[in-house]
Tab-separated table of C-alpha atoms in Angstrom:
chain	number	residue	atom	x	y	z
A	1	MET	CA	22.343	-43.294	76.341
A	2	ILE	CA	18.775	-44.217	75.396
A	3	VAL	CA	16.324	-42.562	77.746
A	4	ARG	CA	13.140	-44.313	76.650
A	5	GLN	CA	12.444	-46.996	74.039
A	6	ALA	CA	10.146	-46.403	71.079
A	7	HIS	CA	7.558	-48.982	72.203
A	8	VAL	CA	7.047	-47.158	75.520
A	9	PHE	CA	6.062	-43.993	73.653
A	10	ARG	CA	3.749	-45.956	71.382
A	11	GLU	CA	2.101	-48.355	73.822
A	12	LYS	CA	2.168	-46.591	77.192
A	13	GLN	CA	1.909	-42.965	76.131
A	14	GLY	CA	-0.337	-43.263	73.079
A	15	ILE	CA	2.023	-41.334	70.817
A	16	ASP	CA	1.875	-42.205	67.131
A	17	LEU	CA	5.638	-42.570	66.707
A	18	LYS	CA	6.706	-43.284	63.141
A	19	THR	CA	10.417	-44.093	62.842
A	20	GLU	CA	12.219	-44.288	59.481
A	21	HIS	CA	9.901	-41.531	58.208
A	22	CYS	CA	11.865	-38.759	56.534
A	23	VAL	CA	9.977	-35.480	56.014
A	24	GLU	CA	10.948	-33.824	52.732
A	25	ALA	CA	8.678	-30.775	52.612
A	26	ILE	CA	6.324	-28.631	54.645
A	27	ASP	CA	3.432	-26.728	53.083
A	28	PRO	CA	2.482	-24.062	55.664
A	29	ALA	CA	-0.442	-22.792	53.559
A	30	ALA	CA	-2.080	-26.220	53.180
A	31	LYS	CA	-0.816	-27.319	56.638
A	32	ILE	CA	0.587	-30.595	55.348
A	33	VAL	CA	3.952	-32.298	55.699
A	34	GLU	CA	5.118	-34.865	53.184
A	35	GLY	CA	8.004	-37.243	52.867
A	36	ARG	CA	9.176	-40.775	52.287
A	37	THR	CA	9.707	-43.852	54.429
A	38	HIS	CA	12.966	-45.806	54.354
A	39	GLU	CA	11.333	-48.246	51.923
A	40	GLY	CA	10.666	-45.319	49.599
A	41	LYS	CA	6.908	-45.151	50.237
A	42	LYS	CA	5.561	-41.598	50.012
A	43	PHE	CA	3.468	-40.239	52.864
A	44	GLN	CA	1.509	-37.074	53.648
A	45	MET	CA	0.262	-35.863	56.986
A	46	PRO	CA	-2.017	-32.924	57.750
A	47	TYR	CA	-1.461	-30.906	60.933
A	48	ASP	CA	-3.190	-28.274	63.028
A	49	LYS	CA	0.039	-27.472	64.897
A	50	LEU	CA	3.526	-28.466	63.802
A	51	LEU	CA	6.736	-28.674	65.834
A	52	LEU	CA	10.109	-28.715	64.123
A	53	ALA	CA	12.530	-30.653	66.313
A	54	THR	CA	14.953	-31.614	63.583
A	55	GLY	CA	18.105	-31.176	65.666
A	56	SER	CA	21.586	-30.487	64.351
A	57	SER	CA	24.140	-32.377	62.282
A	58	ALA	CA	27.882	-32.865	62.570
A	59	ILE	CA	29.862	-30.668	60.188
A	60	VAL	CA	31.890	-32.820	57.797
A	61	PRO	CA	33.847	-30.895	55.147
A	62	GLY	CA	33.536	-31.976	51.541
A	63	LEU	CA	37.306	-32.466	51.236
A	64	PRO	CA	38.912	-35.518	49.606
A	65	GLY	CA	38.932	-38.603	51.801
A	66	PHE	CA	36.387	-37.513	54.408
A	67	ASP	CA	34.106	-40.238	53.011
A	68	LEU	CA	36.658	-43.056	53.503
A	69	PRO	CA	35.735	-45.938	55.793
A	70	GLY	CA	37.151	-45.197	59.231
A	71	VAL	CA	36.583	-41.442	58.962
A	72	MET	CA	33.585	-40.827	61.179
A	73	PRO	CA	31.678	-37.962	62.779
A	74	LEU	CA	30.154	-38.301	66.231
A	75	LYS	CA	26.707	-36.843	66.718
A	76	THR	CA	24.030	-39.526	66.715
A	77	LEU	CA	23.621	-42.777	68.589
A	78	GLU	CA	24.227	-44.578	65.287
A	79	HIS	CA	27.574	-42.780	64.906
A	80	GLY	CA	28.499	-43.987	68.400
A	81	ARG	CA	27.650	-47.572	67.484
A	82	ARG	CA	29.670	-47.357	64.268
A	83	ILE	CA	32.718	-46.025	66.111
A	84	LYS	CA	32.473	-48.721	68.779
A	85	HIS	CA	32.160	-51.512	66.194
A	86	PHE	CA	34.979	-50.099	64.081
A	87	ILE	CA	37.315	-49.963	67.103
A	88	ARG	CA	36.453	-53.571	67.943
A	89	ASP	CA	36.583	-55.007	64.419
A	90	GLN	CA	39.716	-53.167	63.267
A	91	HIS	CA	41.536	-53.407	66.642
A	92	VAL	CA	42.068	-49.656	66.547
A	93	LYS	CA	45.138	-48.553	68.499
A	94	LYS	CA	45.761	-45.152	66.954
A	95	THR	CA	43.359	-42.324	66.146
A	96	VAL	CA	43.308	-38.739	64.984
A	97	ILE	CA	40.532	-36.409	66.144
A	98	ILE	CA	39.854	-33.392	63.937
A	99	GLY	CA	38.561	-30.563	66.141
A	100	MET	CA	39.212	-29.601	69.782
A	101	GLY	CA	35.801	-28.549	71.060
A	102	TYR	CA	34.142	-30.268	73.983
A	103	ILE	CA	32.868	-33.251	71.939
A	104	ALA	CA	36.396	-33.769	70.606
A	105	LEU	CA	37.813	-33.522	74.147
A	106	GLU	CA	35.258	-35.954	75.552
A	107	MET	CA	36.097	-38.381	72.731
A	108	CYS	CA	39.794	-37.982	73.441
A	109	GLU	CA	39.159	-39.007	77.049
A	110	ALA	CA	36.984	-41.979	76.032
A	111	LEU	CA	39.600	-43.278	73.575
A	112	HIS	CA	42.447	-42.723	76.031
A	113	ALA	CA	40.519	-44.795	78.587
A	114	ARG	CA	40.516	-47.667	76.039
A	115	ASN	CA	44.310	-47.381	75.649
A	116	ILE	CA	43.987	-45.957	72.153
A	117	ALA	CA	46.628	-43.400	71.162
A	118	VAL	CA	45.142	-40.003	70.245
A	119	GLU	CA	46.418	-37.042	68.263
A	120	MET	CA	44.190	-33.979	67.906
A	121	ILE	CA	44.315	-31.377	65.192
A	122	LYS	CA	42.569	-28.066	64.445
A	123	PRO	CA	43.043	-25.225	61.963
A	124	ARG	CA	43.084	-22.253	64.347
A	125	PRO	CA	46.117	-21.557	66.553
A	126	ASN	CA	44.318	-21.106	69.898
A	127	PHE	CA	43.248	-23.999	72.078
A	128	LEU	CA	39.668	-23.331	73.360
A	129	PRO	CA	39.671	-19.766	71.954
A	130	TRP	CA	36.622	-18.708	74.024
A	131	MET	CA	38.471	-19.489	77.217
A	132	ASN	CA	40.751	-17.399	79.383
A	133	GLU	CA	44.272	-18.195	78.169
A	134	LYS	CA	45.618	-19.362	81.532
A	135	LEU	CA	42.644	-21.661	82.109
A	136	ALA	CA	42.913	-23.025	78.562
A	137	GLY	CA	46.626	-23.598	79.209
A	138	MET	CA	45.821	-25.755	82.253
A	139	ILE	CA	43.568	-27.986	80.190
A	140	GLN	CA	46.144	-28.196	77.424
A	141	LYS	CA	48.794	-29.248	79.975
A	142	GLU	CA	46.485	-31.908	81.418
A	143	ILE	CA	45.857	-33.376	77.957
A	144	GLU	CA	49.530	-33.343	76.975
A	145	ALA	CA	50.426	-34.967	80.320
A	146	HIS	CA	48.412	-37.973	79.127
A	147	ALA	CA	50.635	-38.365	76.040
A	148	ILE	CA	48.001	-36.886	73.726
A	149	THR	CA	49.477	-34.635	71.042
A	150	LEU	CA	47.699	-31.408	70.112
A	151	HIS	CA	48.445	-30.000	66.655
A	152	LEU	CA	47.185	-26.406	66.680
A	153	GLY	CA	46.996	-24.176	63.618
A	154	ARG	CA	47.022	-27.128	61.217
A	155	GLU	CA	44.369	-27.278	58.533
A	156	VAL	CA	43.536	-30.731	57.216
A	157	LYS	CA	43.518	-30.689	53.419
A	158	GLN	CA	42.702	-34.317	52.739
A	159	ILE	CA	42.681	-37.857	54.081
A	160	GLU	CA	44.190	-40.790	52.152
A	161	LYS	CA	44.289	-44.541	52.521
A	162	SER	CA	47.677	-45.703	53.781
A	163	LYS	CA	49.445	-48.872	54.923
A	164	GLU	CA	48.456	-48.293	58.525
A	165	GLY	CA	44.939	-47.351	57.514
A	166	LEU	CA	44.532	-43.613	57.030
A	167	ARG	CA	46.803	-40.657	56.465
A	168	VAL	CA	45.638	-37.179	57.511
A	169	ILE	CA	47.359	-34.583	55.354
A	170	CYS	CA	48.048	-30.951	56.266
A	171	PRO	CA	50.632	-28.553	54.864
A	172	ASN	CA	53.967	-29.699	56.392
A	173	LEU	CA	52.359	-32.387	58.532
A	174	GLU	CA	51.079	-35.907	57.949
A	175	LEU	CA	49.479	-38.063	60.623
A	176	GLU	CA	48.901	-41.815	60.448
A	177	ALA	CA	45.890	-43.428	62.120
A	178	GLN	CA	43.532	-46.376	61.863
A	179	MET	CA	40.521	-44.198	62.617
A	180	VAL	CA	39.783	-40.482	62.179
A	181	LEU	CA	37.012	-38.820	64.177
A	182	VAL	CA	35.519	-35.626	62.796
A	183	ALA	CA	34.416	-33.354	65.654
A	184	MET	CA	34.346	-29.965	63.932
A	185	GLY	CA	31.099	-28.753	65.423
A	186	VAL	CA	27.443	-28.928	64.477
A	187	THR	CA	25.046	-27.021	62.285
A	188	PRO	CA	21.253	-26.682	62.739
A	189	ASN	CA	18.991	-28.839	60.563
A	190	SER	CA	16.951	-25.909	59.307
A	191	GLN	CA	16.722	-26.697	55.603
A	192	LEU	CA	13.067	-27.853	55.721
A	193	ALA	CA	12.156	-24.662	57.558
A	194	GLU	CA	14.111	-22.492	55.155
A	195	GLU	CA	12.483	-24.135	52.133
A	196	ALA	CA	9.063	-23.551	53.730
A	197	GLY	CA	9.908	-19.838	53.922
A	198	LEU	CA	10.454	-19.605	57.682
A	199	GLU	CA	12.788	-16.969	59.079
A	200	LEU	CA	16.232	-18.064	60.234
A	201	GLY	CA	18.360	-16.593	63.018
A	202	PRO	CA	22.048	-16.828	64.023
A	203	ASN	CA	24.020	-19.698	62.437
A	204	LYS	CA	20.941	-20.354	60.249
A	205	ALA	CA	19.023	-21.771	63.218
A	206	ILE	CA	15.234	-21.435	62.969
A	207	ALA	CA	14.189	-18.100	64.513
A	208	VAL	CA	11.635	-18.521	67.313
A	209	ASP	CA	9.974	-16.119	69.739
A	210	ARG	CA	9.947	-16.654	73.514
A	211	GLY	CA	6.985	-18.991	73.079
A	212	LEU	CA	8.926	-21.122	70.528
A	213	LEU	CA	6.729	-19.960	67.653
A	214	THR	CA	8.471	-19.527	64.293
A	215	SER	CA	7.631	-16.804	61.776
A	216	SER	CA	4.762	-19.043	60.582
A	217	PRO	CA	1.621	-18.953	62.778
A	218	ASP	CA	1.089	-22.696	63.458
A	219	ILE	CA	4.685	-23.868	63.352
A	220	TYR	CA	6.862	-24.106	66.445
A	221	ALA	CA	10.548	-25.062	66.616
A	222	ALA	CA	12.527	-26.427	69.574
A	223	GLY	CA	15.885	-28.017	70.318
A	224	ASP	CA	19.152	-27.819	68.399
A	225	CYS	CA	17.432	-26.636	65.192
A	226	ALA	CA	16.089	-23.436	66.825
A	227	ASP	CA	17.638	-20.281	68.233
A	228	ALA	CA	17.085	-18.709	71.676
A	229	PHE	CA	17.415	-15.369	73.422
A	230	HIS	CA	20.571	-14.857	75.465
A	231	VAL	CA	19.800	-13.625	78.984
A	232	VAL	CA	22.923	-11.440	79.126
A	233	THR	CA	22.757	-9.771	75.697
A	234	GLY	CA	19.000	-10.005	75.102
A	235	GLN	CA	19.938	-10.914	71.533
A	236	ARG	CA	19.235	-14.045	69.538
A	237	THR	CA	21.886	-16.732	69.889
A	238	TRP	CA	22.440	-20.349	68.934
A	239	ILE	CA	23.825	-22.480	71.773
A	240	PRO	CA	22.417	-25.964	71.174
A	241	LEU	CA	22.422	-27.871	74.475
A	242	ALA	CA	20.264	-30.603	76.009
A	243	LEU	CA	18.479	-28.743	78.814
A	244	ARG	CA	17.257	-26.022	76.473
A	245	ALA	CA	16.038	-28.697	74.020
A	246	ASN	CA	14.005	-30.499	76.685
A	247	ARG	CA	12.656	-27.284	78.156
A	248	ALA	CA	11.765	-25.821	74.755
A	249	GLY	CA	9.977	-29.089	73.852
A	250	TRP	CA	7.867	-28.761	77.011
A	251	ALA	CA	7.115	-25.100	76.394
A	252	ALA	CA	6.090	-25.715	72.772
A	253	ALA	CA	3.777	-28.525	73.946
A	254	ASP	CA	2.261	-26.228	76.576
A	255	ASN	CA	1.550	-23.573	73.974
A	256	VAL	CA	0.061	-26.140	71.597
A	257	THR	CA	-2.193	-27.558	74.332
A	258	GLY	CA	-3.410	-24.109	75.355
A	259	LYS	CA	-1.233	-23.168	78.349
A	260	GLU	CA	0.551	-20.005	77.294
A	261	THR	CA	4.250	-20.342	78.155
A	262	THR	CA	7.294	-18.227	77.436
A	263	LEU	CA	10.958	-18.973	78.116
A	264	GLU	CA	13.476	-16.493	79.439
A	265	GLY	CA	16.369	-17.824	77.388
A	266	VAL	CA	19.832	-19.277	77.751
A	267	ALA	CA	22.964	-18.107	79.559
A	268	GLY	CA	25.317	-20.423	77.681
A	269	THR	CA	25.950	-22.527	80.775
A	270	ALA	CA	28.021	-25.575	79.869
A	271	VAL	CA	30.250	-28.105	81.585
A	272	PHE	CA	32.470	-30.911	80.437
A	273	LYS	CA	35.047	-33.250	81.873
A	274	VAL	CA	38.383	-33.903	80.242
A	275	LEU	CA	40.678	-36.494	81.822
A	276	GLY	CA	41.230	-35.286	85.412
A	277	LEU	CA	39.623	-31.870	85.001
A	278	GLU	CA	36.176	-30.341	85.230
A	279	VAL	CA	35.587	-27.369	82.940
A	280	SER	CA	32.633	-25.003	83.163
A	281	ARG	CA	31.409	-21.735	81.760
A	282	THR	CA	28.380	-19.477	81.756
A	283	GLY	CA	27.600	-16.109	80.189
A	284	LEU	CA	29.959	-14.237	77.902
A	285	SER	CA	33.652	-14.652	77.247
A	286	MET	CA	35.773	-11.479	76.900
A	287	THR	CA	35.601	-11.630	73.106
A	288	GLU	CA	31.823	-12.117	73.116
A	289	ALA	CA	31.365	-9.303	75.654
A	290	GLU	CA	33.346	-6.915	73.433
A	291	LYS	CA	31.406	-8.017	70.361
A	292	TYR	CA	28.087	-7.218	72.091
A	293	GLY	CA	29.164	-3.701	73.053
A	294	PHE	CA	29.980	-4.223	76.731
A	295	ASN	CA	33.003	-2.593	78.318
A	296	PRO	CA	34.273	-5.806	79.880
A	297	MET	CA	36.858	-6.387	82.578
A	298	GLU	CA	38.238	-9.843	83.257
A	299	ILE	CA	40.101	-11.350	86.207
A	300	MET	CA	41.469	-14.830	86.803
A	301	ILE	CA	42.115	-16.079	90.326
A	302	GLU	CA	43.588	-19.276	91.689
A	303	SER	CA	41.934	-20.858	94.705
A	304	ARG	CA	41.482	-24.266	96.336
A	305	THR	CA	38.753	-26.887	96.018
A	306	ARG	CA	38.833	-27.647	99.767
A	307	ALA	CA	40.006	-25.823	102.884
A	308	HIS	CA	43.738	-25.147	102.954
A	309	ARG	CA	45.060	-28.210	104.844
A	310	HIS	CA	42.186	-30.530	104.029
A	311	PRO	CA	43.399	-33.787	102.409
A	312	GLY	CA	42.617	-33.921	98.690
A	313	SER	CA	42.513	-30.159	98.342
A	314	SER	CA	43.542	-29.123	94.864
A	315	PHE	CA	43.721	-26.191	92.543
A	316	ILE	CA	40.718	-24.404	91.012
A	317	GLY	CA	40.981	-21.501	88.565
A	318	VAL	CA	38.154	-19.004	88.207
A	319	GLN	CA	37.764	-16.376	85.524
A	320	MET	CA	35.050	-13.756	85.923
A	321	VAL	CA	33.893	-10.986	83.596
A	322	GLY	CA	32.056	-7.817	84.574
A	323	ASP	CA	30.789	-4.845	82.584
A	324	ARG	CA	32.489	-1.590	83.648
A	325	LYS	CA	29.619	0.519	82.298
A	326	SER	CA	26.780	-1.122	84.260
A	327	GLY	CA	28.700	-2.990	86.973
A	328	ARG	CA	26.925	-6.126	85.857
A	329	LEU	CA	28.312	-9.645	86.169
A	330	ILE	CA	28.334	-11.071	82.642
A	331	GLY	CA	30.268	-14.322	82.671
A	332	ALA	CA	32.518	-16.833	84.392
A	333	GLN	CA	34.681	-19.844	83.574
A	334	MET	CA	36.260	-22.447	85.822
A	335	VAL	CA	38.762	-25.281	85.660
A	336	GLY	CA	39.563	-27.644	88.516
A	337	LYS	CA	39.994	-31.266	89.541
A	338	GLU	CA	36.669	-30.991	91.384
A	339	GLY	CA	34.080	-28.383	92.274
A	340	ALA	CA	34.189	-26.540	88.944
A	341	ALA	CA	31.130	-28.080	87.285
A	342	HIS	CA	28.304	-27.471	89.730
A	343	ARG	CA	29.783	-24.316	91.228
A	344	ILE	CA	29.113	-22.523	87.897
A	345	ASN	CA	25.355	-22.762	88.510
A	346	ALA	CA	25.549	-20.001	91.129
A	347	VAL	CA	26.858	-17.652	88.442
A	348	ALA	CA	24.212	-18.833	85.968
A	349	VAL	CA	21.486	-17.866	88.451
A	350	ALA	CA	23.145	-14.476	88.974
A	351	LEU	CA	23.169	-13.894	85.199
A	352	HIS	CA	19.460	-14.684	84.945
A	353	ALA	CA	18.822	-12.278	87.822
A	354	GLY	CA	20.932	-9.569	86.128
A	355	MET	CA	23.082	-9.176	89.250
A	356	SER	CA	25.957	-6.745	89.574
A	357	VAL	CA	29.440	-7.979	90.489
A	358	GLU	CA	29.037	-6.144	93.790
A	359	ALA	CA	25.713	-7.829	94.590
A	360	PHE	CA	27.238	-11.213	93.709
A	361	SER	CA	30.212	-10.553	95.993
A	362	GLN	CA	27.740	-10.226	98.888
A	363	MET	CA	26.134	-13.646	98.391
A	364	ASP	CA	26.045	-15.965	101.397
A	365	LEU	CA	27.654	-19.054	99.832
A	366	SER	CA	28.304	-22.304	101.657
A	367	TYR	CA	31.444	-23.307	103.528
A	368	ALA	CA	32.763	-26.455	105.197
A	369	PRO	CA	36.381	-27.685	104.879
A	370	PRO	CA	35.695	-30.643	102.498
A	371	PHE	CA	33.965	-28.367	99.966
A	372	GLY	CA	36.068	-25.238	99.670
A	373	PRO	CA	37.793	-22.379	101.459
A	374	THR	CA	35.850	-20.032	103.773
A	375	TRP	CA	35.590	-17.582	100.919
A	376	ASP	CA	34.204	-19.619	98.047
A	377	PRO	CA	36.444	-19.327	94.936
A	378	LEU	CA	33.576	-17.486	93.213
A	379	LEU	CA	33.498	-14.879	95.989
A	380	THR	CA	37.272	-14.418	95.827
A	381	ALA	CA	36.901	-13.872	92.088
A	382	ALA	CA	34.017	-11.415	92.544
A	383	ASN	CA	35.977	-9.472	95.198
A	384	GLN	CA	39.007	-9.218	92.895
A	385	LEU	CA	36.893	-8.238	89.910
A	386	LEU	CA	35.091	-5.567	91.923
A	387	LYS	CA	38.435	-4.002	92.915
A	388	SER	CA	39.643	-3.864	89.326
A	389	MET	CA	36.428	-2.426	87.868
B	1	MET	CA	-6.493	-31.605	67.033
B	2	GLU	CA	-3.544	-33.027	65.132
B	3	PHE	CA	-0.142	-32.144	66.599
B	4	VAL	CA	2.658	-33.292	64.306
B	5	ILE	CA	6.285	-33.292	65.444
B	6	ILE	CA	9.226	-33.678	63.079
B	7	GLY	CA	12.128	-35.246	64.962
B	8	GLY	CA	12.128	-37.774	67.816
B	9	ASP	CA	15.002	-36.814	70.039
B	10	ALA	CA	15.217	-34.556	73.119
B	11	ALA	CA	12.964	-31.682	72.021
B	12	GLY	CA	10.555	-33.751	69.920
B	13	MET	CA	9.919	-36.529	72.430
B	14	SER	CA	9.757	-34.074	75.357
B	15	ALA	CA	7.060	-32.180	73.479
B	16	ALA	CA	5.177	-35.337	72.459
B	17	SER	CA	5.105	-36.712	76.017
B	18	ARG	CA	4.140	-33.381	77.536
B	19	ALA	CA	1.352	-32.669	75.018
B	20	LYS	CA	-0.188	-36.112	75.527
B	21	ARG	CA	0.033	-35.735	79.321
B	22	LYS	CA	-1.581	-32.278	79.274
B	23	ASN	CA	-4.348	-33.263	76.901
B	24	PRO	CA	-4.778	-36.981	76.109
B	25	LYS	CA	-7.426	-36.145	73.476
B	26	ILE	CA	-4.890	-34.508	71.160
B	27	LYS	CA	-3.530	-36.761	68.437
B	28	VAL	CA	0.256	-36.559	68.671
B	29	SER	CA	2.361	-37.924	65.795
B	30	VAL	CA	6.157	-37.971	65.665
B	31	LEU	CA	7.991	-38.427	62.366
B	32	GLU	CA	11.572	-39.566	62.955
B	33	GLN	CA	13.904	-40.317	60.066
B	34	THR	CA	16.193	-42.752	61.918
B	35	SER	CA	15.308	-45.832	63.995
B	36	ASP	CA	16.454	-44.235	67.259
B	37	VAL	CA	14.434	-41.969	69.520
B	38	SER	CA	15.032	-40.148	72.771
B	39	TYR	CA	18.728	-40.581	73.314
B	40	SER	CA	21.235	-38.382	74.982
B	41	ALA	CA	24.561	-37.919	73.237
């Protein structure tokens, strides 16, 4: 999805946008960046203020066969084009997706919608390991109900050319496909920053303060390449998502143009759709909560997306986590046919406000039969969690 | 003032647009290694 074309930035907004310009080094002492154009022409550019917005890249392992034609990552617009053309030109009817994160699941849905058979494979045994097991199980069931096979706990060792196209090889398992999508996660593009001596944070993302400034006085970083503070833990984290990237870009620009701005941080709020289900989360999972020294308690409740007898009413599952030490609400997850995606925002706001589970259980949330039961599923979850804490 | 941005996607183009809007006198340059800018994946 292209938001705005290059010529609009150049002609209407007066931005000197140079595409096909690859920066190869930053000299923070001389305040110069240098690099090469696609034609191989060297360039240098002096700066007063610099913003690193280098993004992230798809992780592609250096195993045999991952460079074969038809084995493709999905991160950039160009990757999307390549996949689309490959499907068309090779009449792809059968694919393997390596990875089962949300990009992998969104791809699985997109391919299924084009009547392309999908098998998914990942090395670890748990499907969506950050998710409450029952909720993860619902998503797994939904996927398998669409004739998509999930191979869990299978580590791909190599990919070979075969008669059908490609053969994905694991110990005791071989899968045939015409196309293999690599959706094994992303890593921050922080190499330029690291080489320039800038400090790095979690996952080797560029460490920035609340004003997006790096460890170097005139260099800012924003977007997928930079870290952020987590509003629940107060610690640095790396959760590269679009809203944070846009917001951090704005804040960096404000600081550069003289309006001092700081950002509170991220709560890890995320949503995705897979086949007939909406999936959402915010805050910490149980495992994360334990890792950060909370004394977490988790509940999972089942509720309805509309009032009891209302036509179209369906199931919604809500997981909620509270900290027994402080009473604080620290996370939630939801799965449902509808009403799971936007409902999570109420919890995100509560996390930013540092609310307790008890305070959240008192919130005056909306009700009308087409939108939920009298007690919103989030309130039912908060009530249950409060009892068990 | 010269404001240089490396990367022309969400963060980079948001910053470029915002900086130019806040202060049109600033020279804003964006260096993008691909041919695509400002897309949402």
